Structure formats: C-alpha cells, structure tokens
C-alpha cells in the first residue's frame, strides 16, 4: 500500500456503501451521489471498511471477500499498514470469510460465486489450530476476536449473519431474474 490510510484519506461511510453496491454487493443502503469517482483502489476500500465506525460496513468485508476474492491480496497489504482495532477487524473478518467460503461453497457455486479458495493469510497469527472442522475453527476465531478486540460479542454470529445475508440477497436476485424471464421480460 503506497500511502497509509488515515482518517483524512479513508472513504466516508456513504462512499463505502455506494462503492460496495457498484461492486455488486448490495449490503447497505446508499445514494448514487455518494459514489466515489474514480472508484477507489482495492487497498483503500478494504482499509476504509476495516476502519469504519459503522459495524455493518466493517461486516461488509465478509461479503466483499466472498464475492471478490481478488481483494484477498489487499487484505495482506492493508493488514501490514493498519494497527489497533482496524487491523484486528480486518484479519478476523478476512479469516472468517475464508472459513465461511469453505462452509458455504455449494450454495455460493450454485449462485454463480465460484472462485479459488481464499488462502489462509492470518490463521497462524491468530493462533488458530489447524482443523478441517470449519465450525470449530469459527468458534475459536470468535473467541480470539473477542480477546484481541476486548469486546466479548457474539462474533461467530456476526460472521454467519454477514455471510447469510449476502447469500440470501444473491438467492433473492436469482429468483427475481427467473421471475422476470418467465414474465416475458426477456
């Protein structure tokens, strides 16, 4: 990452929401007038999401990595540039995305979200035990997230909610497209 992302250089929450929509991730409401032009670099988008003051925008890192795994390269660069809560958010949400991609592979493929598996970039740093049991590893990640963030929240539920909301939106869009075709739209 060429420059360090600071409060002065990160994207506004409104711009983040609009950019996510432009990328096909309708996760939060936005206004077209808030869409950044030109589109931000992937590193800027990832860093801005990780540093957002809005939980739902931070949570949008999960559908971003599920939909666009090319952003995984940004995760490593941005994590090296961030510190504090922004870094914890990024490495935990990225790792959750990697695990959730494994857990929901069949549903994602059925919906046309077929990509190479996200690599494990932060598992050793998070002291996650190697395991083929995704649910077990999600539990351990959530515990570690609580320790690192100092927030004893239901992190596993947060991860699952982000993935399920994204998948449900894709399923709804697919159903709408089929309805449109059958209604004579095409």
PDB file of C-alpha atoms in Angstrom:
ATOM      1  CA  UNK A   1       0.000   0.000   0.000  1.00  0.00           C
ATOM      2  CA  UNK A   2       1.627   3.216  -1.139  1.00  0.00           C
ATOM      3  CA  UNK A   3       0.209   5.543   1.486  1.00  0.00           C
ATOM      4  CA  UNK A   4      -1.061   4.971   4.951  1.00  0.00           C
ATOM      5  CA  UNK A   5      -4.819   5.225   5.285  1.00  0.00           C
ATOM      6  CA  UNK A   6      -5.750   7.847   7.853  1.00  0.00           C
ATOM      7  CA  UNK A   7      -8.993   9.453   8.940  1.00  0.00           C
ATOM      8  CA  UNK A   8      -8.324  12.119   6.298  1.00  0.00           C
ATOM      9  CA  UNK A   9      -7.794   9.688   3.404  1.00  0.00           C
ATOM     10  CA  UNK A  10     -10.293   6.936   4.103  1.00  0.00           C
ATOM     11  CA  UNK A  11     -13.639   6.822   2.344  1.00  0.00           C
ATOM     12  CA  UNK A  12     -16.767   8.110   4.043  1.00  0.00           C
ATOM     13  CA  UNK A  13     -19.367   5.579   5.142  1.00  0.00           C
ATOM     14  CA  UNK A  14     -21.708   6.829   2.389  1.00  0.00           C
ATOM     15  CA  UNK A  15     -18.991   6.399  -0.237  1.00  0.00           C
ATOM     16  CA  UNK A  16     -18.246   2.903   1.085  1.00  0.00           C
ATOM     17  CA  UNK A  17     -21.892   1.873   0.781  1.00  0.00           C
ATOM     18  CA  UNK A  18     -22.094   3.237  -2.775  1.00  0.00           C
ATOM     19  CA  UNK A  19     -18.842   1.534  -3.807  1.00  0.00           C
ATOM     20  CA  UNK A  20     -19.974  -1.811  -2.399  1.00  0.00           C
ATOM     21  CA  UNK A  21     -23.123  -1.539  -4.497  1.00  0.00           C
ATOM     22  CA  UNK A  22     -21.072  -0.710  -7.610  1.00  0.00           C
ATOM     23  CA  UNK A  23     -19.128  -3.925  -6.982  1.00  0.00           C
ATOM     24  CA  UNK A  24     -22.401  -5.880  -6.814  1.00  0.00           C
ATOM     25  CA  UNK A  25     -22.521  -6.167  -3.039  1.00  0.00           C
ATOM     26  CA  UNK A  26     -25.860  -4.657  -2.052  1.00  0.00           C
ATOM     27  CA  UNK A  27     -25.222  -4.866   1.665  1.00  0.00           C
ATOM     28  CA  UNK A  28     -26.167  -1.394   2.913  1.00  0.00           C
ATOM     29  CA  UNK A  29     -28.293   1.457   1.560  1.00  0.00           C
ATOM     30  CA  UNK A  30     -26.553   4.184  -0.427  1.00  0.00           C
ATOM     31  CA  UNK A  31     -27.075   7.207  -2.619  1.00  0.00           C
ATOM     32  CA  UNK A  32     -25.661   7.343  -6.155  1.00  0.00           C
ATOM     33  CA  UNK A  33     -24.357  10.833  -5.454  1.00  0.00           C
ATOM     34  CA  UNK A  34     -22.043   9.338  -2.832  1.00  0.00           C
ATOM     35  CA  UNK A  35     -20.320   7.007  -5.294  1.00  0.00           C
ATOM     36  CA  UNK A  36     -16.607   7.839  -5.418  1.00  0.00           C
ATOM     37  CA  UNK A  37     -15.182   8.692  -8.810  1.00  0.00           C
ATOM     38  CA  UNK A  38     -12.877   7.325  -9.879  1.00  0.00           C
ATOM     39  CA  UNK A  39     -13.518   4.098  -7.981  1.00  0.00           C
ATOM     40  CA  UNK A  40     -11.121   3.659  -5.073  1.00  0.00           C
ATOM     41  CA  UNK A  41      -8.179   1.306  -5.187  1.00  0.00           C
ATOM     42  CA  UNK A  42      -8.879  -2.061  -3.554  1.00  0.00           C
ATOM     43  CA  UNK A  43      -6.451  -1.291  -0.716  1.00  0.00           C
ATOM     44  CA  UNK A  44      -8.284   1.954   0.063  1.00  0.00           C
ATOM     45  CA  UNK A  45     -11.667   0.213   0.039  1.00  0.00           C
ATOM     46  CA  UNK A  46     -10.503  -2.633   2.299  1.00  0.00           C
ATOM     47  CA  UNK A  47      -8.761  -0.270   4.733  1.00  0.00           C
ATOM     48  CA  UNK A  48     -11.729   2.102   4.834  1.00  0.00           C
ATOM     49  CA  UNK A  49     -14.140  -0.752   5.564  1.00  0.00           C
ATOM     50  CA  UNK A  50     -11.884  -2.103   8.323  1.00  0.00           C
ATOM     51  CA  UNK A  51     -11.625   1.356   9.908  1.00  0.00           C
ATOM     52  CA  UNK A  52     -15.278   2.357   9.522  1.00  0.00           C
ATOM     53  CA  UNK A  53     -17.140   3.467  12.618  1.00  0.00           C
ATOM     54  CA  UNK A  54     -20.217   1.569  11.349  1.00  0.00           C
ATOM     55  CA  UNK A  55     -20.383  -2.112  12.334  1.00  0.00           C
ATOM     56  CA  UNK A  56     -22.410  -3.044   9.240  1.00  0.00           C
ATOM     57  CA  UNK A  57     -19.758  -1.539   6.977  1.00  0.00           C
ATOM     58  CA  UNK A  58     -16.974  -3.383   8.786  1.00  0.00           C
ATOM     59  CA  UNK A  59     -19.091  -6.529   8.463  1.00  0.00           C
ATOM     60  CA  UNK A  60     -19.289  -5.915   4.688  1.00  0.00           C
ATOM     61  CA  UNK A  61     -15.681  -7.119   4.462  1.00  0.00           C
ATOM     62  CA  UNK A  62     -17.074 -10.665   4.596  1.00  0.00           C
ATOM     63  CA  UNK A  63     -19.305 -10.438   1.503  1.00  0.00           C
ATOM     64  CA  UNK A  64     -16.588  -8.421  -0.245  1.00  0.00           C
ATOM     65  CA  UNK A  65     -14.067 -11.253   0.170  1.00  0.00           C
ATOM     66  CA  UNK A  66     -16.691 -13.896  -0.664  1.00  0.00           C
ATOM     67  CA  UNK A  67     -17.766 -12.135  -3.857  1.00  0.00           C
ATOM     68  CA  UNK A  68     -14.383 -10.803  -4.932  1.00  0.00           C
ATOM     69  CA  UNK A  69     -11.603 -12.986  -3.595  1.00  0.00           C
ATOM     70  CA  UNK A  70      -9.081 -10.982  -5.642  1.00  0.00           C
ATOM     71  CA  UNK A  71      -9.328  -8.489  -2.788  1.00  0.00           C
ATOM     72  CA  UNK A  72      -7.500 -11.055  -0.621  1.00  0.00           C
ATOM     73  CA  UNK A  73      -4.211  -9.609  -1.900  1.00  0.00           C
ATOM     74  CA  UNK A  74      -5.261  -6.257  -0.471  1.00  0.00           C
ATOM     75  CA  UNK A  75      -6.010  -7.861   2.889  1.00  0.00           C
ATOM     76  CA  UNK A  76      -2.358  -8.703   3.465  1.00  0.00           C
ATOM     77  CA  UNK A  77      -1.019  -5.330   2.334  1.00  0.00           C
ATOM     78  CA  UNK A  78      -3.622  -3.392   4.303  1.00  0.00           C
ATOM     79  CA  UNK A  79      -3.158  -5.507   7.441  1.00  0.00           C
ATOM     80  CA  UNK A  80       0.554  -4.663   7.334  1.00  0.00           C
ATOM     81  CA  UNK A  81      -0.331  -0.941   7.216  1.00  0.00           C
ATOM     82  CA  UNK A  82      -3.076  -0.939   9.873  1.00  0.00           C
ATOM     83  CA  UNK A  83      -2.818  -1.156  13.622  1.00  0.00           C
ATOM     84  CA  UNK A  84      -5.239  -1.378  16.520  1.00  0.00           C
ATOM     85  CA  UNK A  85      -8.905  -2.187  16.031  1.00  0.00           C
ATOM     86  CA  UNK A  86      -8.785  -1.689  12.257  1.00  0.00           C
ATOM     87  CA  UNK A  87      -6.159  -4.402  11.941  1.00  0.00           C
ATOM     88  CA  UNK A  88      -8.000  -6.766  14.289  1.00  0.00           C
ATOM     89  CA  UNK A  89     -11.210  -6.242  12.328  1.00  0.00           C
ATOM     90  CA  UNK A  90      -9.523  -6.914   9.011  1.00  0.00           C
ATOM     91  CA  UNK A  91      -7.613 -10.052   9.954  1.00  0.00           C
ATOM     92  CA  UNK A  92     -10.559 -11.583  11.819  1.00  0.00           C
ATOM     93  CA  UNK A  93     -13.143 -10.781   9.132  1.00  0.00           C
ATOM     94  CA  UNK A  94     -10.838 -11.969   6.377  1.00  0.00           C
ATOM     95  CA  UNK A  95     -10.253 -15.240   8.239  1.00  0.00           C
ATOM     96  CA  UNK A  96     -13.991 -15.598   8.825  1.00  0.00           C
ATOM     97  CA  UNK A  97     -14.544 -15.064   5.078  1.00  0.00           C
ATOM     98  CA  UNK A  98     -12.055 -17.809   4.275  1.00  0.00           C
ATOM     99  CA  UNK A  99     -13.831 -20.218   6.630  1.00  0.00           C
ATOM    100  CA  UNK A 100     -17.325 -19.236   5.507  1.00  0.00           C
ATOM    101  CA  UNK A 101     -16.321 -19.665   1.865  1.00  0.00           C
ATOM    102  CA  UNK A 102     -15.454 -23.270   2.727  1.00  0.00           C
ATOM    103  CA  UNK A 103     -18.652 -23.766   4.712  1.00  0.00           C
ATOM    104  CA  UNK A 104     -20.971 -22.365   2.028  1.00  0.00           C
ATOM    105  CA  UNK A 105     -19.103 -23.473  -1.099  1.00  0.00           C
ATOM    106  CA  UNK A 106     -22.048 -25.389  -2.585  1.00  0.00           C
ATOM    107  CA  UNK A 107     -24.523 -22.549  -2.118  1.00  0.00           C
ATOM    108  CA  UNK A 108     -22.065 -19.987  -3.471  1.00  0.00           C
ATOM    109  CA  UNK A 109     -21.252 -22.104  -6.540  1.00  0.00           C
ATOM    110  CA  UNK A 110     -24.957 -22.687  -7.188  1.00  0.00           C
ATOM    111  CA  UNK A 111     -25.403 -18.911  -7.157  1.00  0.00           C
ATOM    112  CA  UNK A 112     -22.552 -18.336  -9.594  1.00  0.00           C
ATOM    113  CA  UNK A 113     -19.973 -17.280  -6.996  1.00  0.00           C
ATOM    114  CA  UNK A 114     -17.282 -19.747  -7.930  1.00  0.00           C
ATOM    115  CA  UNK A 115     -13.709 -18.815  -7.118  1.00  0.00           C
ATOM    116  CA  UNK A 116     -10.470 -20.348  -5.995  1.00  0.00           C
ATOM    117  CA  UNK A 117     -10.396 -20.828  -2.223  1.00  0.00           C
ATOM    118  CA  UNK A 118      -9.282 -17.851  -0.173  1.00  0.00           C
ATOM    119  CA  UNK A 119      -5.818 -18.560   1.226  1.00  0.00           C
ATOM    120  CA  UNK A 120      -5.238 -18.689   4.965  1.00  0.00           C
ATOM    121  CA  UNK A 121      -3.307 -15.460   5.451  1.00  0.00           C
ATOM    122  CA  UNK A 122      -3.742 -14.895   9.203  1.00  0.00           C
ATOM    123  CA  UNK A 123      -4.540 -18.248  10.866  1.00  0.00           C
ATOM    124  CA  UNK A 124      -1.067 -18.683  12.398  1.00  0.00           C
ATOM    125  CA  UNK A 125      -1.013 -15.086  13.641  1.00  0.00           C
ATOM    126  CA  UNK A 126      -4.427 -15.621  15.234  1.00  0.00           C
ATOM    127  CA  UNK A 127      -3.137 -18.867  16.801  1.00  0.00           C
ATOM    128  CA  UNK A 128      -5.940 -20.889  15.215  1.00  0.00           C
ATOM    129  CA  UNK A 129      -5.397 -24.633  15.432  1.00  0.00           C
ATOM    130  CA  UNK A 130      -5.285 -26.448  12.091  1.00  0.00           C
ATOM    131  CA  UNK A 131      -8.613 -28.194  11.605  1.00  0.00           C
ATOM    132  CA  UNK A 132     -10.886 -29.403   8.830  1.00  0.00           C
ATOM    133  CA  UNK A 133     -13.880 -28.606  11.046  1.00  0.00           C
ATOM    134  CA  UNK A 134     -14.966 -25.154   9.870  1.00  0.00           C
ATOM    135  CA  UNK A 135     -17.493 -24.642  12.662  1.00  0.00           C
ATOM    136  CA  UNK A 136     -14.893 -25.486  15.321  1.00  0.00           C
ATOM    137  CA  UNK A 137     -12.447 -23.037  13.758  1.00  0.00           C
ATOM    138  CA  UNK A 138     -15.128 -20.320  13.559  1.00  0.00           C
ATOM    139  CA  UNK A 139     -15.745 -20.747  17.287  1.00  0.00           C
ATOM    140  CA  UNK A 140     -12.015 -20.430  18.014  1.00  0.00           C
ATOM    141  CA  UNK A 141     -11.756 -17.396  15.716  1.00  0.00           C
ATOM    142  CA  UNK A 142     -14.673 -15.735  17.501  1.00  0.00           C
ATOM    143  CA  UNK A 143     -13.016 -16.343  20.868  1.00  0.00           C
ATOM    144  CA  UNK A 144      -9.752 -14.914  19.578  1.00  0.00           C
ATOM    145  CA  UNK A 145     -11.572 -11.926  18.060  1.00  0.00           C
ATOM    146  CA  UNK A 146     -13.145 -11.208  21.449  1.00  0.00           C
ATOM    147  CA  UNK A 147      -9.732 -11.387  23.134  1.00  0.00           C
ATOM    148  CA  UNK A 148      -7.982  -9.150  20.602  1.00  0.00           C
ATOM    149  CA  UNK A 149     -10.757  -6.585  20.352  1.00  0.00           C
ATOM    150  CA  UNK A 150     -11.600  -6.519  24.054  1.00  0.00           C
ATOM    151  CA  UNK A 151     -15.247  -6.892  23.030  1.00  0.00           C
ATOM    152  CA  UNK A 152     -16.929 -10.103  24.240  1.00  0.00           C
ATOM    153  CA  UNK A 153     -19.554 -10.072  21.481  1.00  0.00           C
ATOM    154  CA  UNK A 154     -21.104 -12.952  19.566  1.00  0.00           C
ATOM    155  CA  UNK A 155     -18.508 -12.699  16.805  1.00  0.00           C
ATOM    156  CA  UNK A 156     -19.400 -16.056  15.295  1.00  0.00           C
ATOM    157  CA  UNK A 157     -22.994 -14.912  14.945  1.00  0.00           C
ATOM    158  CA  UNK A 158     -21.761 -11.716  13.296  1.00  0.00           C
ATOM    159  CA  UNK A 159     -19.701 -13.678  10.769  1.00  0.00           C
ATOM    160  CA  UNK A 160     -22.604 -16.005   9.994  1.00  0.00           C
ATOM    161  CA  UNK A 161     -25.062 -13.127   9.703  1.00  0.00           C
ATOM    162  CA  UNK A 162     -22.860 -11.355   7.153  1.00  0.00           C
ATOM    163  CA  UNK A 163     -22.476 -14.470   5.009  1.00  0.00           C
ATOM    164  CA  UNK A 164     -26.121 -15.496   5.243  1.00  0.00           C
ATOM    165  CA  UNK A 165     -27.350 -12.006   4.447  1.00  0.00           C
ATOM    166  CA  UNK A 166     -25.102 -11.906   1.385  1.00  0.00           C
ATOM    167  CA  UNK A 167     -26.176 -15.375   0.220  1.00  0.00           C
ATOM    168  CA  UNK A 168     -29.865 -14.621   0.812  1.00  0.00           C
ATOM    169  CA  UNK A 169     -29.526 -11.460  -1.265  1.00  0.00           C
ATOM    170  CA  UNK A 170     -27.947 -13.468  -4.111  1.00  0.00           C
ATOM    171  CA  UNK A 171     -30.740 -16.050  -3.864  1.00  0.00           C
ATOM    172  CA  UNK A 172     -33.366 -13.292  -3.957  1.00  0.00           C
ATOM    173  CA  UNK A 173     -31.696 -11.692  -7.006  1.00  0.00           C
ATOM    174  CA  UNK A 174     -31.563 -15.067  -8.780  1.00  0.00           C
ATOM    175  CA  UNK A 175     -35.250 -15.652  -8.037  1.00  0.00           C
ATOM    176  CA  UNK A 176     -36.129 -12.172  -9.316  1.00  0.00           C
ATOM    177  CA  UNK A 177     -34.192 -12.803 -12.533  1.00  0.00           C
ATOM    178  CA  UNK A 178     -36.040 -16.075 -13.121  1.00  0.00           C
ATOM    179  CA  UNK A 179     -39.406 -14.394 -12.401  1.00  0.00           C
ATOM    180  CA  UNK A 180     -38.529 -11.606 -14.807  1.00  0.00           C
ATOM    181  CA  UNK A 181     -37.671 -14.115 -17.563  1.00  0.00           C
ATOM    182  CA  UNK A 182     -40.887 -16.074 -17.022  1.00  0.00           C
ATOM    183  CA  UNK A 183     -42.920 -12.894 -17.011  1.00  0.00           C
ATOM    184  CA  UNK A 184     -41.727 -12.219 -20.548  1.00  0.00           C
ATOM    185  CA  UNK A 185     -39.061  -9.692 -19.637  1.00  0.00           C
ATOM    186  CA  UNK A 186     -36.510 -11.287 -21.953  1.00  0.00           C
TER     187      UNK A 186
END
